[in-house]
Short mmCIF file of C-alpha atoms in Angstrom, two decimals:
data_model
loop_
_atom_site.label_atom_id
_atom_site.label_comp_id
_atom_site.label_asym_id
_atom_site.label_seq_id
_atom_site.Cartn_x
_atom_site.Cartn_y
_atom_site.Cartn_z
CA MET T 1 98.52 112.40 122.40
CA TYR T 2 100.52 114.62 120.08
CA GLU T 3 100.23 116.04 116.63
CA THR T 4 100.97 115.26 113.05
CA HIS T 5 100.57 117.18 109.78
CA TYR T 6 99.48 115.26 107.02
CA HIS T 7 100.78 116.26 103.39
CA ARG T 8 100.20 115.36 99.89
CA ALA T 9 102.66 115.21 97.90
CA SER T 10 102.29 115.59 93.89
CA SER T 11 105.83 114.84 92.85
CA VAL T 12 108.63 112.97 94.67
CA ALA T 13 110.62 116.26 94.38
CA GLU T 14 108.28 118.07 96.63
CA ALA T 15 107.67 115.38 99.07
CA ALA T 16 111.46 115.19 99.67
CA ALA T 17 111.18 118.81 100.87
CA MET T 18 108.39 118.54 102.88
CA PHE T 19 109.93 115.43 104.19
CA ALA T 20 113.40 117.49 104.82
CA LYS T 21 111.12 120.45 106.79
CA GLY T 22 109.49 118.30 109.33
CA ALA T 23 111.46 117.30 112.60
CA GLU T 24 110.29 113.81 112.31
CA SER T 25 108.98 112.36 109.38
CA LYS T 26 107.82 109.52 107.88
CA TYR T 27 106.79 108.96 104.29
CA LEU T 28 103.29 106.63 103.72
CA ALA T 29 102.80 104.55 100.97
CA GLY T 30 99.58 101.72 101.81
CA GLY T 31 99.58 102.76 104.73
CA GLN T 32 99.34 99.06 105.94
CA THR T 33 102.44 98.83 108.97
CA LEU T 34 102.30 103.03 109.53
CA ILE T 35 99.14 103.61 110.14
CA PRO T 36 98.56 100.36 112.55
CA VAL T 37 101.70 101.23 114.76
CA MET T 38 100.99 105.58 114.64
CA LYS T 39 97.25 103.44 116.07
CA GLN T 40 99.12 101.53 118.80
CA ARG T 41 101.85 104.80 119.67
CA LEU T 42 104.63 103.18 118.08
CA ALA T 43 105.00 105.86 115.94
CA SER T 44 104.76 109.42 116.87
CA PRO T 45 105.55 110.84 113.39
CA SER T 46 105.78 115.09 113.27
CA ASP T 47 104.70 115.22 109.74
CA VAL T 48 103.34 112.51 107.32
CA ILE T 49 103.99 112.62 103.39
CA ASP T 50 101.48 110.74 101.35
CA LEU T 51 103.37 109.01 98.10
CA GLY T 52 99.76 107.79 97.10
CA LYS T 53 98.78 110.07 94.35
CA ILE T 54 102.30 110.59 92.61
CA LYS T 55 101.68 109.70 89.32
CA GLU T 56 105.16 109.58 88.35
CA LEU T 57 105.40 106.65 91.12
CA ILE T 58 102.61 104.58 89.43
CA GLY T 59 102.73 101.84 86.63
CA ILE T 60 104.69 98.89 85.25
CA GLU T 61 107.58 99.37 82.20
CA ALA T 62 108.25 96.75 79.82
CA SER T 63 111.54 96.95 78.19
CA GLY T 64 113.32 94.50 75.87
CA ASP T 65 115.39 92.69 79.23
CA ALA T 66 113.82 94.48 82.31
CA VAL T 67 109.90 94.75 83.91
CA THR T 68 109.87 97.75 85.93
CA ILE T 69 107.63 98.28 88.68
CA LYS T 70 107.58 101.88 90.15
CA ALA T 71 106.74 102.25 93.74
CA ALA T 72 103.67 102.89 93.97
CA THR T 73 101.95 100.70 92.00
CA THR T 74 99.95 98.44 94.72
CA HIS T 75 100.23 94.40 94.87
CA TYR T 76 97.15 94.11 93.56
CA ASP T 77 98.15 95.41 90.27
CA VAL T 78 101.62 93.43 90.31
CA ALA T 79 99.31 90.21 89.97
CA ALA T 80 96.70 91.52 87.85
CA ASN T 81 99.58 93.06 85.07
CA GLY T 82 99.40 90.89 81.74
CA THR T 83 103.03 92.18 81.53
CA VAL T 84 104.13 90.81 84.40
CA GLN T 85 102.17 87.49 84.69
CA LYS T 86 104.05 86.80 80.94
CA ALA T 87 107.39 88.29 81.80
CA ILE T 88 107.73 87.22 85.55
CA SER T 89 104.82 84.84 86.51
CA ALA T 90 106.56 83.59 89.99
CA LEU T 91 106.10 87.55 90.71
CA ALA T 92 102.56 87.90 89.96
CA TYR T 93 101.52 84.36 91.45
CA LEU T 94 103.58 86.43 94.51
CA ALA T 95 101.57 88.95 94.81
CA SER T 96 98.00 87.48 94.24
CA LEU T 97 99.19 85.81 97.22
CA ILE T 98 99.75 88.86 99.85
CA GLY T 99 97.33 89.66 103.03
CA ASP T 100 93.81 89.94 101.54
CA PRO T 101 91.97 91.57 98.96
CA ALA T 102 92.33 95.22 101.01
CA VAL T 103 96.17 94.48 101.73
CA ARG T 104 96.19 94.10 98.23
CA HIS T 105 94.58 97.35 96.84
CA ARG T 106 96.53 99.38 98.79
CA GLY T 107 99.77 98.38 99.65
CA THR T 108 102.49 98.74 97.75
CA ILE T 109 105.73 97.21 96.48
CA GLY T 110 107.38 100.28 97.48
CA GLY T 111 106.52 100.78 101.24
CA SER T 112 106.81 96.93 101.18
CA LEU T 113 110.50 96.82 100.32
CA ALA T 114 111.31 100.24 102.48
CA ASN T 115 109.71 99.20 105.56
CA ASN T 116 111.81 95.15 105.40
CA ASP T 117 109.78 93.67 107.86
CA PRO T 118 110.90 89.92 107.80
CA ALA T 119 107.42 88.52 107.23
CA ALA T 120 106.94 90.57 104.03
CA ASP T 121 106.72 89.05 100.96
CA TYR T 122 108.71 90.90 98.77
CA PRO T 123 112.30 91.15 99.99
CA ALA T 124 112.62 87.33 99.44
CA ALA T 125 110.86 88.22 95.98
CA VAL T 126 113.40 91.20 95.27
CA LEU T 127 116.95 88.89 96.05
CA ALA T 128 115.70 85.65 94.39
CA LEU T 129 115.22 87.42 91.35
CA GLY T 130 118.50 89.35 90.93
CA ALA T 131 116.66 92.94 91.39
CA THR T 132 117.36 97.11 91.14
CA ILE T 133 115.90 98.78 93.68
CA LYS T 134 115.62 102.53 91.85
CA THR T 135 115.81 106.00 94.23
CA ASN T 136 115.61 109.42 93.66
CA LYS T 137 119.08 109.55 94.29
CA ARG T 138 120.72 106.17 93.17
CA SER T 139 120.32 102.59 92.11
CA ILE T 140 121.17 99.99 94.81
CA ALA T 141 120.99 96.42 93.62
CA ALA T 142 118.74 94.08 95.76
CA ASP T 143 122.18 92.18 97.45
CA ASP T 144 123.02 95.93 99.03
CA PHE T 145 120.12 96.96 99.83
CA PHE T 146 118.63 94.44 103.06
CA LYS T 147 120.86 95.09 105.71
CA GLY T 148 118.30 93.87 108.60
CA LEU T 149 115.41 93.55 110.02
CA PHE T 150 113.33 96.66 108.99
CA ALA T 151 116.80 98.19 108.19
CA THR T 152 117.70 99.31 104.59
CA ALA T 153 120.10 100.99 103.03
CA LEU T 154 118.07 104.15 102.15
CA GLU T 155 119.04 107.13 103.49
CA ASP T 156 117.14 109.82 105.06
CA ALA T 157 114.18 111.40 102.86
CA GLU T 158 115.30 109.19 100.26
CA ILE T 159 112.24 107.30 97.75
CA ILE T 160 112.00 104.18 96.98
CA THR T 161 111.02 105.18 92.68
CA ALA T 162 110.90 102.00 91.19
CA VAL T 163 112.00 97.64 90.97
CA SER T 164 113.57 96.53 87.75
CA PHE T 165 113.59 93.08 87.56
CA PRO T 166 115.49 91.87 84.88
CA ILE T 167 113.59 89.25 82.47
CA ARG T 168 114.75 85.47 81.93
CA ARG T 169 113.76 82.49 79.73
CA ARG T 170 113.31 80.32 82.85
CA ARG T 171 111.90 80.95 86.39
CA ALA T 172 111.07 78.17 89.01
CA MET T 173 107.39 78.24 89.94
CA PRO T 174 106.76 77.71 93.65
CA ASN T 175 105.53 74.15 94.70
CA SER T 176 103.47 75.87 97.81
CA ARG T 177 103.64 78.74 100.10
CA ILE T 178 102.43 78.59 103.93
CA ARG T 179 100.02 81.08 104.08
CA PRO T 180 100.44 83.04 107.64
CA ARG T 181 97.96 84.15 109.33
CA ALA T 182 96.51 87.98 109.17
CA LEU T 183 97.55 90.02 111.63
CA ARG T 184 93.84 91.23 111.92
CA TRP T 185 94.28 94.88 111.56
CA ARG T 186 90.96 96.47 111.59
CA VAL T 187 90.26 98.10 108.38
CA CYS T 188 87.69 100.10 108.93
CA SER T 189 85.47 101.48 112.29
CA SER T 190 83.00 103.45 113.61
CA LEU T 191 82.15 106.30 116.27
CA ARG T 192 79.17 105.87 117.91
CA PRO T 193 78.05 109.01 119.88
CA ASN T 194 78.01 109.40 123.63
CA ARG T 195 74.30 109.13 124.68
CA THR T 196 72.99 111.83 127.49
CA THR T 197 70.32 110.86 129.95
CA SER T 198 68.82 112.63 132.59
CA ALA T 199 66.46 111.53 135.61
CA SER T 200 63.02 112.64 135.60
CA PRO T 201 62.10 115.24 138.62
#
């Protein structure tokens, strides 16, 4: 067994400060990857910093030429957002197909990009749409962000804060999408108390 300290940050600055204090810290967004791998003992962070309740990381904004999706916005909110549906319908459609309802209501766009799982949907989308990944330190073009399997240009303690998608007049909708089998991670578990019995004298 190992000890992990859980922290819930209230701001990006606070999260970065908490990260720096830990011996081997990890950020937690939706938890769709980190929690399962911790259960399997494939990761054992000293500190887990939860970004999910930071208000400045949640929401979708539109300007004249771009739609900006903040990093802790869930897949469900991307799919259901009227602005995204109108301006970048292919992105809303993609988000509606990610995982299952439990995944879509917990998983986040920032967490997906930071993890860069080759089976994920968003990395290919941000590349195809010419998006820019914004962090608490800089802006990174999608072409420069992905470095390999599970590898990105993010530095230690760097936090994705938003993804900006340029709005274009025409966008191709995918004709079809292969729906892979779900990984079948458990979404809930229960504990049954031990029952002690003794023989009659």
